XYZ file of C-alpha atoms in Angstrom:
665
model
C -0.003 0.005 0.018
C 1.074 3.608 0.082
C 4.647 3.966 1.182
C 3.499 7.276 2.575
C 5.427 8.416 5.602
C 7.400 5.269 6.424
C 9.807 4.656 3.517
C 12.399 6.405 5.630
C 15.524 6.210 3.486
C 14.183 7.680 0.269
C 15.594 11.086 -0.559
C 15.134 12.393 3.007
C 17.265 9.710 4.625
C 19.932 9.823 1.980
C 20.182 13.529 2.583
C 20.116 13.193 6.322
C 22.831 10.512 6.323
C 25.176 12.915 4.572
C 24.513 15.653 7.146
C 24.863 13.592 10.279
C 27.392 11.076 9.036
C 25.315 8.066 10.074
C 24.755 4.841 8.188
C 21.434 4.471 6.393
C 20.509 1.575 8.724
C 21.173 3.614 11.825
C 19.177 6.548 10.520
C 16.316 4.231 9.601
C 16.256 2.778 13.113
C 16.514 6.140 14.796
C 13.906 7.729 12.532
C 11.380 4.959 12.995
C 11.860 5.014 16.778
C 11.709 8.826 17.019
C 8.824 9.357 14.595
C 6.609 6.652 15.938
C 6.986 8.160 19.368
C 5.687 11.450 18.151
C 2.501 10.208 16.407
C -0.359 12.654 16.177
C -1.866 14.016 19.401
C -5.013 12.217 20.467
C -8.378 13.789 19.850
C -10.916 13.625 22.667
C -13.175 11.397 20.577
C -12.798 9.284 17.418
C -12.169 11.362 14.348
C -14.782 10.951 11.600
C -13.000 10.656 8.287
C -14.880 10.971 5.000
C -14.610 11.087 1.244
C -16.794 13.683 -0.474
C -18.924 12.017 -3.146
C -22.402 11.976 -4.583
C -25.065 10.768 -2.127
C -26.454 7.182 -2.327
C -30.044 6.621 -1.159
C -31.099 3.262 0.299
C -34.788 2.654 0.980
C -35.757 1.830 4.549
C -37.359 -1.557 5.128
C -38.730 -4.035 5.388
C -40.728 -2.969 2.283
C -40.948 0.013 -0.001
C -43.493 0.838 -2.707
C -41.602 -1.209 -5.313
C -40.975 -4.467 -3.393
C -39.039 -5.856 -0.540
C -36.031 -4.170 1.107
C -33.684 -6.768 2.430
C -30.399 -6.073 4.245
C -27.719 -8.709 4.805
C -24.517 -8.647 6.788
C -21.643 -9.743 4.527
C -18.707 -9.245 6.817
C -17.916 -8.430 10.452
C -14.199 -8.814 10.770
C -11.030 -7.406 12.380
C -8.022 -7.125 10.095
C -5.013 -7.498 12.387
C -2.013 -9.379 10.996
C -3.756 -10.177 7.786
C -1.122 -10.453 4.989
C -2.025 -13.485 3.060
C -5.016 -14.079 5.325
C -8.040 -12.235 3.796
C -11.557 -12.502 5.162
C -13.433 -15.386 3.467
C -17.179 -15.710 3.838
C -20.189 -17.173 2.057
C -23.144 -15.383 0.533
C -26.622 -16.621 -0.282
C -29.074 -14.411 -2.242
C -31.950 -12.722 -0.451
C -35.442 -14.312 -0.529
C -36.898 -11.721 -2.858
C -36.433 -10.204 -6.326
C -34.250 -7.107 -6.705
C -32.539 -5.002 -9.324
C -30.600 -2.607 -7.109
C -27.930 -3.211 -4.475
C -26.141 -0.736 -2.213
C -23.291 -1.691 0.125
C -22.200 -0.025 3.418
C -18.583 -0.392 4.511
C -17.909 0.974 8.004
C -14.434 0.855 9.511
C -12.992 1.868 12.844
C -9.324 1.910 13.847
C -7.215 3.091 16.717
C -3.446 3.313 17.290
C -0.577 3.530 14.849
C -0.927 2.137 11.347
C -0.258 2.704 7.681
C -2.916 3.274 5.071
C -3.776 -0.018 3.448
C -5.315 -1.205 0.186
C -8.430 -3.358 0.310
C -9.932 -5.459 -2.498
C -13.286 -7.216 -2.366
C -14.058 -10.162 -4.578
C -17.107 -12.260 -5.392
C -15.291 -15.371 -6.287
C -12.484 -14.424 -8.638
C -14.149 -11.134 -9.684
C -13.018 -7.909 -7.994
C -16.083 -5.799 -7.168
C -14.718 -3.058 -4.883
C -11.304 -1.440 -4.376
C -10.839 0.799 -1.402
C -8.144 2.097 0.936
C -8.034 2.882 4.620
C -7.559 6.144 6.507
C -4.639 6.339 8.907
C -5.801 6.016 12.542
C -5.148 8.325 15.499
C -4.368 7.246 19.067
C -7.963 7.925 20.064
C -9.401 6.305 17.013
C -11.053 7.082 13.676
C -14.197 5.892 11.942
C -15.479 6.193 8.355
C -18.363 4.892 6.326
C -18.613 4.554 2.565
C -21.778 3.660 0.611
C -21.337 2.055 -2.813
C -23.837 1.208 -5.549
C -23.392 -2.456 -6.596
C -26.281 -3.289 -8.912
C -23.922 -3.740 -11.808
C -23.089 -7.087 -10.279
C -26.710 -8.222 -9.934
C -26.029 -11.371 -11.913
C -23.481 -12.355 -9.271
C -25.695 -11.383 -6.309
C -28.459 -13.663 -7.605
C -26.294 -16.811 -6.972
C -24.292 -18.144 -4.067
C -20.857 -16.582 -3.876
C -17.616 -16.795 -1.961
C -16.766 -13.364 -0.563
C -13.079 -12.541 -0.204
C -11.995 -9.216 1.262
C -8.236 -8.860 1.044
C -6.891 -6.088 3.325
C -3.280 -6.785 4.237
C -2.396 -5.356 7.613
C 0.422 -5.680 10.126
C 0.197 -5.701 13.935
C 3.112 -5.749 16.306
C 4.489 -3.699 19.244
C 4.903 -0.675 16.934
C 2.012 -0.898 14.477
C -1.002 -1.315 16.750
C -4.004 -0.259 14.626
C -6.380 -2.981 13.615
C -9.160 -2.272 11.092
C -12.520 -3.288 12.484
C -14.910 -3.612 9.540
C -18.547 -4.341 8.891
C -19.958 -4.752 5.372
C -23.713 -4.763 4.793
C -25.638 -5.047 1.546
C -29.184 -3.874 0.937
C -31.239 -5.281 -1.908
C -34.336 -3.605 -3.348
C -36.251 -2.916 -6.554
C -36.813 0.355 -8.486
C -38.710 0.913 -11.721
C -37.001 1.668 -15.021
C -33.614 0.163 -14.044
C -30.873 0.128 -16.628
C -29.975 -2.993 -18.569
C -27.637 -5.238 -16.513
C -25.111 -7.760 -17.869
C -26.056 -11.397 -18.236
C -22.567 -12.722 -17.526
C -19.435 -11.314 -15.889
C -16.033 -12.956 -16.390
C -12.869 -12.100 -14.451
C -9.529 -10.956 -15.813
C -7.736 -12.050 -12.682
C -5.299 -14.569 -11.161
C -8.328 -16.701 -10.101
C -7.049 -17.666 -6.617
C -10.434 -17.869 -4.872
C -10.220 -21.671 -4.730
C -7.311 -21.260 -2.343
C -9.111 -18.493 -0.334
C -6.778 -15.788 -1.633
C -7.283 -12.478 -3.511
C -7.004 -12.689 -7.270
C -5.206 -9.493 -8.298
C -2.243 -9.529 -10.643
C 0.973 -7.797 -9.576
C 2.715 -6.106 -12.536
C 5.340 -6.333 -13.875
C 6.264 -9.560 -11.988
C 3.141 -11.398 -13.262
C 1.540 -11.726 -16.637
C -2.017 -10.393 -16.446
C -3.487 -12.658 -19.132
C -6.468 -15.042 -19.290
C -8.080 -17.048 -22.095
C -11.779 -17.631 -22.662
C -14.075 -19.425 -25.133
C -17.012 -17.000 -24.975
C -20.691 -17.664 -25.710
C -21.504 -17.165 -29.341
C -24.748 -15.186 -28.787
C -23.283 -11.910 -27.425
C -24.697 -8.618 -28.643
C -22.716 -6.252 -26.401
C -19.441 -6.647 -24.467
C -17.633 -4.132 -22.232
C -14.342 -4.569 -20.429
C -13.437 -2.720 -17.179
C -9.958 -2.235 -15.708
C -9.058 -1.605 -12.066
C -5.367 -0.589 -11.608
C -3.336 1.405 -9.102
C 0.378 1.800 -8.451
C 2.026 0.740 -5.197
C 5.471 1.026 -3.584
C 7.836 2.475 -6.232
C 4.868 3.156 -8.529
C 2.549 4.852 -6.042
C 3.803 8.300 -6.992
C 4.332 7.537 -10.698
C 3.262 11.060 -11.666
C 6.449 12.473 -10.069
C 8.832 10.064 -11.703
C 11.735 11.276 -13.841
C 12.975 10.291 -17.265
C 14.950 7.068 -17.168
C 18.012 8.949 -18.456
C 17.907 11.268 -15.433
C 17.434 8.810 -12.508
C 20.984 9.451 -11.222
C 20.942 13.247 -11.607
C 21.098 13.706 -7.762
C 22.808 10.412 -6.938
C 25.626 12.199 -5.146
C 23.347 14.068 -2.796
C 20.084 12.224 -2.317
C 20.338 8.995 -4.306
C 18.678 7.561 -7.396
C 15.120 8.420 -8.421
C 12.312 6.346 -9.904
C 12.189 6.497 -13.721
C 10.222 5.656 -16.806
C 8.757 9.204 -16.796
C 5.680 10.632 -15.045
C 3.389 9.062 -17.675
C 1.535 5.756 -17.339
C -0.798 3.911 -19.683
C -2.874 0.845 -18.837
C -3.511 -1.217 -21.962
C -6.059 -3.897 -22.914
C -4.969 -6.392 -25.546
C -7.287 -8.945 -27.188
C -5.395 -11.761 -28.923
C -2.279 -9.555 -28.713
C -3.933 -6.548 -30.419
C -4.496 -3.248 -28.688
C -8.224 -2.857 -27.969
C -8.196 0.271 -25.764
C -6.324 2.113 -23.003
C -6.881 3.909 -19.775
C -4.745 6.766 -18.516
C -4.914 6.504 -14.770
C -6.254 9.116 -12.357
C -3.443 10.028 -9.845
C -4.823 8.513 -6.630
C -3.335 9.973 -3.463
C -3.925 7.707 -0.453
C -4.401 9.037 3.069
C -0.652 8.858 3.837
C 0.374 10.387 0.565
C 2.342 13.631 0.059
C 1.637 14.709 3.693
C -0.867 13.050 6.005
C -1.996 16.420 7.381
C -3.732 16.979 4.061
C -6.097 14.074 4.557
C -7.657 14.506 8.004
C -10.562 14.303 8.044
C -11.198 14.770 4.265
C -9.823 11.860 2.254
C -8.350 12.341 -1.178
C -10.544 12.139 -4.330
C -11.635 8.517 -4.913
C -9.347 7.221 -2.089
C -12.210 5.183 -0.526
C -13.524 3.919 -3.891
C -10.983 3.689 -6.646
C -12.746 4.378 -9.938
C -12.682 1.873 -12.790
C -12.471 2.636 -16.439
C -14.491 0.879 -19.178
C -13.641 -0.081 -22.741
C -16.367 -1.215 -25.176
C -15.102 -4.321 -26.954
C -18.305 -4.932 -28.950
C -16.459 -4.318 -32.230
C -14.484 -7.502 -31.434
C -17.605 -9.707 -31.274
C -17.314 -11.225 -34.773
C -13.946 -12.549 -33.722
C -14.786 -13.386 -30.084
C -17.968 -15.281 -30.990
C -16.328 -17.659 -33.442
C -16.302 -20.546 -30.953
C -12.557 -20.408 -30.369
C -10.390 -19.454 -27.386
C -9.216 -15.827 -27.132
C -6.767 -14.036 -24.823
C -7.303 -10.897 -22.769
C -4.313 -9.161 -21.315
C -3.728 -6.059 -19.166
C -0.372 -4.238 -19.355
C 1.043 -1.135 -17.690
C 3.643 0.902 -19.518
C 5.526 4.189 -19.143
C 8.107 5.904 -21.329
C 11.687 5.070 -22.021
C 13.937 7.921 -23.277
C 17.311 7.973 -24.922
C 18.679 11.039 -23.117
C 18.313 13.135 -26.248
C 14.665 14.235 -25.844
C 13.184 11.236 -27.593
C 10.939 8.728 -25.873
C 8.784 5.738 -26.728
C 6.432 3.490 -24.704
C 8.364 1.284 -22.302
C 7.973 -2.501 -22.069
C 7.678 -2.448 -18.315
C 7.383 -0.184 -15.212
C 8.632 -0.215 -11.676
C 7.285 -2.404 -8.875
C 4.394 -2.576 -8.768
C 0.812 -2.228 -10.096
C -2.205 -4.067 -8.655
C -4.566 -4.867 -11.586
C -7.656 -6.852 -12.428
C -10.363 -6.614 -15.089
C -13.860 -7.779 -15.849
C -15.757 -8.631 -19.048
C -19.431 -7.651 -18.911
C -21.429 -9.619 -21.463
C -24.990 -8.828 -22.682
C -26.443 -11.824 -24.451
C -28.696 -12.198 -27.468
C -31.394 -14.812 -27.864
C -30.421 -18.361 -26.977
C -29.225 -20.276 -29.997
C -28.242 -17.218 -32.046
C -24.688 -16.702 -33.234
C -23.110 -13.286 -33.599
C -21.130 -12.830 -36.822
C -19.833 -9.923 -38.914
C -16.601 -8.372 -40.177
C -13.258 -8.585 -38.455
C -12.459 -5.559 -36.253
C -10.530 -2.766 -38.031
C -8.051 -1.401 -35.504
C -6.538 2.046 -35.938
C -4.122 2.511 -33.011
C -0.873 4.122 -34.085
C 1.823 4.666 -31.499
C 1.184 7.724 -29.317
C 2.782 11.079 -30.176
C 5.377 11.753 -27.497
C 7.478 14.806 -26.841
C 9.897 15.061 -23.970
C 12.713 17.323 -22.840
C 14.945 17.696 -19.764
C 17.490 20.216 -18.552
C 19.985 19.955 -15.711
C 21.691 22.957 -14.192
C 24.896 22.698 -12.096
C 26.611 24.827 -9.470
C 30.045 26.418 -9.887
C 31.503 23.228 -8.241
C 29.869 21.054 -10.877
C 27.186 19.689 -8.533
C 23.750 19.199 -10.083
C 21.287 21.796 -8.642
C 18.104 21.471 -10.665
C 16.342 19.135 -13.050
C 13.414 20.287 -15.130
C 11.576 17.949 -17.497
C 8.528 18.226 -19.642
C 6.428 15.378 -21.093
C 3.485 15.477 -23.530
C 1.546 12.542 -24.996
C -1.354 12.365 -27.422
C -3.140 9.272 -28.574
C -6.134 8.317 -30.749
C -7.574 4.814 -30.928
C -10.456 3.558 -33.103
C -11.853 0.073 -33.475
C -14.815 -0.649 -35.757
C -16.659 -3.552 -37.327
C -20.044 -4.696 -38.620
C -21.823 -7.210 -36.454
C -24.827 -9.334 -37.237
C -27.126 -10.467 -34.419
C -30.730 -11.643 -34.241
C -31.769 -8.010 -34.573
C -29.954 -7.513 -37.863
C -26.703 -5.904 -39.057
C -25.174 -2.774 -37.470
C -21.952 -0.862 -37.606
C -20.144 -0.738 -34.304
C -17.252 1.445 -33.117
C -15.109 2.378 -30.104
C -13.218 5.691 -30.194
C -10.732 7.217 -27.819
C -8.963 10.604 -27.854
C -6.476 11.328 -25.074
C -4.028 14.107 -24.240
C -1.513 14.431 -21.445
C 1.035 17.077 -20.404
C 3.380 17.254 -17.417
C 5.919 19.780 -16.302
C 8.164 18.828 -13.393
C 11.020 20.626 -11.658
C 13.363 19.227 -9.021
C 15.066 22.163 -7.340
C 17.507 22.776 -4.480
C 19.619 19.663 -5.277
C 16.418 17.565 -5.458
C 14.897 18.561 -2.140
C 11.983 20.434 -3.688
C 9.688 19.142 -6.449
C 6.993 20.941 -8.425
C 4.590 18.879 -10.530
C 1.984 20.264 -12.951
C 0.072 17.574 -14.805
C -3.039 17.678 -16.921
C -4.826 14.682 -18.492
C -7.933 14.829 -20.702
C -9.785 12.138 -22.503
C -12.905 11.358 -24.446
C -14.264 7.835 -24.992
C -17.315 6.953 -27.090
C -19.045 3.941 -28.492
C -21.822 3.212 -30.969
C -24.009 2.083 -28.031
C -24.468 5.770 -27.148
C -21.996 5.633 -24.270
C -19.710 8.629 -23.853
C -17.224 9.474 -21.133
C -15.212 12.705 -20.977
C -12.742 13.337 -18.222
C -10.053 15.769 -17.000
C -7.474 15.258 -14.264
C -5.621 18.467 -13.281
C -2.825 17.996 -10.686
C -0.479 20.527 -9.143
C 1.801 19.520 -6.292
C 4.733 21.269 -4.599
C 6.696 19.394 -1.928
C 9.961 20.029 -0.195
C 11.980 18.802 2.737
C 14.923 20.058 4.716
C 17.259 18.659 7.414
C 20.187 19.929 9.459
C 23.317 18.547 11.090
C 21.594 17.657 14.403
C 18.771 15.632 12.793
C 15.988 18.246 12.792
C 13.929 18.117 9.616
C 10.809 19.527 8.034
C 8.417 18.755 5.215
C 6.197 21.228 3.381
C 3.532 20.401 0.816
C 0.754 22.114 -1.118
C -1.498 20.908 -3.869
C -4.481 21.633 -6.010
C -6.135 18.790 -7.963
C -9.398 17.981 -9.581
C -11.586 15.438 -11.273
C -14.106 16.267 -13.985
C -15.955 13.082 -15.017
C -19.013 13.127 -17.289
C -20.868 10.021 -18.363
C -23.702 9.682 -20.883
C -25.495 6.625 -22.149
C -25.344 2.982 -21.085
C -22.351 2.749 -18.796
C -21.845 -0.678 -17.127
C -21.257 1.176 -13.840
C -23.808 3.297 -11.969
C -23.156 6.942 -12.807
C -24.740 8.224 -9.590
C -27.995 9.442 -11.147
C -29.659 6.085 -10.524
C -30.067 6.876 -6.838
C -32.483 9.668 -7.763
C -35.003 6.987 -8.918
C -35.518 6.117 -5.221
C -38.633 8.079 -4.248
C -39.542 6.104 -1.101
C -38.273 7.028 2.361
C -34.619 6.305 2.496
C -31.473 6.465 4.596
C -28.733 8.809 3.594
C -25.206 8.739 4.961
C -23.788 12.232 4.787
C -19.996 11.870 4.690
C -18.632 13.316 7.883
C -21.781 12.801 10.009
C -21.668 10.070 12.608
C -25.218 8.678 12.007
C -27.306 8.298 8.854
C -30.193 10.632 8.101
C -33.666 9.936 6.774
C -34.568 11.540 3.505
C -37.267 11.306 0.847
C -36.872 12.679 -2.682
C -39.636 14.501 -4.526
C -41.145 12.432 -7.304
C -41.038 15.306 -9.829
C -37.390 14.978 -10.828
C -36.915 14.795 -14.610
C -35.373 11.814 -16.328
C -31.618 12.180 -16.910
C -29.504 11.213 -19.876
C -26.145 11.555 -18.134
C -24.215 12.556 -15.025
C -21.739 15.437 -14.624
C -19.296 15.263 -11.774
C -16.752 18.029 -10.947
C -14.651 18.319 -7.838
C -11.472 20.165 -6.752
C -9.217 19.903 -3.714
C -6.770 22.492 -2.486
C -4.590 22.113 0.591
C -1.269 22.640 2.365
C 0.455 20.826 5.154
C 3.583 21.157 7.268
C 5.636 18.792 9.412
C 8.403 19.854 11.701
C 10.621 17.645 13.852
C 13.120 18.848 16.521
C 14.989 16.744 19.064
C 12.207 16.654 21.646
C 9.184 17.973 19.749
C 7.491 17.421 16.436
C 4.216 18.568 15.011
C 2.147 18.571 11.838
C -0.771 20.655 10.658
C -2.735 21.050 7.514
C -5.656 22.752 5.719
C -7.780 21.170 2.977
C -10.713 22.595 1.083
C -12.953 20.766 -1.375
C -15.673 21.793 -3.794
C -17.943 19.174 -5.230
C -20.729 19.400 -7.853
C -22.959 16.625 -9.179
C -25.564 17.322 -11.853
C -27.966 15.339 -13.995
C -27.886 16.003 -17.754
C -31.239 16.482 -19.397
C -29.772 15.686 -22.819
C -27.094 13.292 -24.006
C -24.386 15.956 -24.581
C -22.353 18.115 -22.270
C -23.514 21.488 -23.492
C -27.174 20.725 -22.789
C -29.307 21.752 -19.851
C -28.446 20.273 -16.434
C -30.207 19.854 -13.028
C -28.166 20.364 -9.883
C -28.539 17.289 -7.684
C -25.813 17.729 -5.091
C -23.329 20.461 -4.229
C -20.868 20.740 -1.328
C -18.135 22.983 -0.018
C -16.084 21.819 2.944
C -12.982 23.206 4.684
C -10.935 21.409 7.355
C -8.153 22.915 9.437
C -5.923 20.737 11.629
C -8.259 17.722 11.549
C -11.316 19.917 12.283
C -14.152 20.795 9.872
C -14.546 24.568 10.078
C -16.849 25.171 7.148
C -19.417 22.934 5.481
C -22.340 23.727 3.203
C -24.224 21.278 1.025
C -27.469 21.017 -0.855
C -29.212 17.847 -2.040
C -31.877 18.560 -4.628
C -32.461 21.975 -3.087
C -32.385 20.778 0.502
C -29.701 22.285 2.737
C -27.708 19.780 4.724
C -24.546 20.054 6.819
C -22.309 18.406 9.338
C -21.326 20.003 12.603
C -18.485 22.507 12.207
C -16.112 23.909 14.818
C -17.110 26.813 16.916
C -14.615 29.710 17.472
C -11.755 28.445 19.586
C -12.496 24.761 18.843
C -9.917 24.310 16.081
C -7.500 21.549 17.066
C -3.959 22.501 17.773
C -1.311 21.250 15.363
C -1.219 17.476 15.692
C 1.914 15.431 16.248
C 2.383 13.384 13.137
C 4.345 10.357 12.024
C 5.660 11.661 8.703
C 8.944 11.372 6.753
C 10.552 12.087 3.442
C 9.042 9.289 1.409
C 5.490 10.609 1.713
C 6.633 12.955 -1.013
C 7.184 9.909 -3.242
C 10.646 10.361 -4.522
C 13.088 7.616 -5.182
C 13.656 4.034 -4.180
C 14.519 3.003 -0.627
C 13.604 0.165 1.596
C 10.132 -1.144 0.866
C 7.425 -1.063 3.513
C 7.727 -4.796 3.668
C 11.416 -4.655 4.473
C 10.879 -1.961 7.120
C 8.001 -3.928 8.661
C 9.773 -7.270 8.444
C 7.262 -9.030 6.174
C 7.556 -10.372 2.727
C 5.194 -9.226 -0.031
C 1.600 -8.226 0.443
C -0.514 -5.397 -0.840
C 0.274 -2.015 0.648
């Protein structure tokens, strides 16, 4: 999981070793001992952490106007020393019909602990990827509600539930994660079409009671299937995130520059600040995703993420690729391969770069194939897919400046990538012949500067994309990211870290997505429960029945924040401020420029782990969580935080520091 604040001997330790003339091992031991002793000051009550996201309504039971409402406990489990020991449970379907499912994950933790990655599977199929908040000495709690009706075909049969959340408990790392997971099943009118079959692109380890993710690049993420021949629509989804050396991929340097500051702070992680996740069918490129830069709750500086978690940190978003143009090939009765790859850029040191064949260690990936079937006995035929996927257009440059003594002072590097992909075919089903296509247009730019002999980094990144298919599905997205981070240390071991950021997510979905876009919840007109992120208990709410029908969902959110950490011989402290704006609208037409209806809006500000401003409206209704009164703002909290939270350069892995082998971090 996130190396965050514990990968002690990244750039910070290398720099500190030079100043205090200590061996790296001695500095690691001293830093861990010192920093763990100065963990954040305890709050008087458990801190309520939350991710800001669109509200999810769940009807109250036992019955609503559309049918039964049935809730079922899926998991009640404590993750203590849980590497290689996931929760394994059994599921049986509820005794009633349903077409909607919501899931409630509530977690409490107390003590010292890293942020961790959690993956939930139904059998071999990943259905939920989340991460944990970092606990305080007096405890934290958070709840996340997730729509799960896209997996209805799985929920209707018995399943093995595997929840893989690797954690470590010893005399230093004391925080367990106490989790409850509950699903509620119900029915609404006019539900969207759901897949008839879902197949995993995974390592398929459920038979041994293990999680089924692939670890790239050490494993080959490839499976083979002989698919049904009566498919009329097929969509692939990909779940992927970087860990360890790849967690902060967006700050990486060109491979030719990894040793620019080797004399002062050590080698850096390479293969550029660009990553592409690829889907290949029978060895041919079928589509790509350019990942959103997830920042976990220990990332950059932990003071940024209390109590407001980073965008998508509690529910890592998946990307979908329509593979319907491939059906004439995939429905031929033969076996076909599906592979997921993660690549970066390799450069030659002369401002020329191409896609790499591999990346650093490591990426956690899985995928799913959602199949919508035609009439039984029919066979889908048509023309072979025409694939137009030239190599991306890449421009890159880097400049190093040196001091009068010939020591490297700064490294600036720019990267830009553009890519267009198109796959088309004619398919013939029981409904007749139709022309099918999948189009992608993507653009990426990144400007990075390592200053002050590598102790300060500035990152400015911007990703945009547009995906569309002949089904009417369209997804447009933008990922702006600006981060500045720096650290300093002196001869007696005092050090400090400063960080500031602004980031955003604009994500618009139209047409038949395989995933709920968020507008589905506004079909629930019966009395419902509503968990407002940041409030300790759920509220009761009932929507008006006069809402219009929506053709799409428009989500826009930004986060701005700054955090500091200072450590002296006998005193250390951290503080931070984070502000978030969130807007969620329903589109009345199937294009972005059309009229919209505001469904949910929120502005929240937190200072030193305390919410000081919060305003939110849900379909015109004003809602809020309690904010601090004058004089209630928490003092700067003591914080376990070190150089590697800034994500620069290799050092000892979390597994090595913790004394365990492998695992998901």
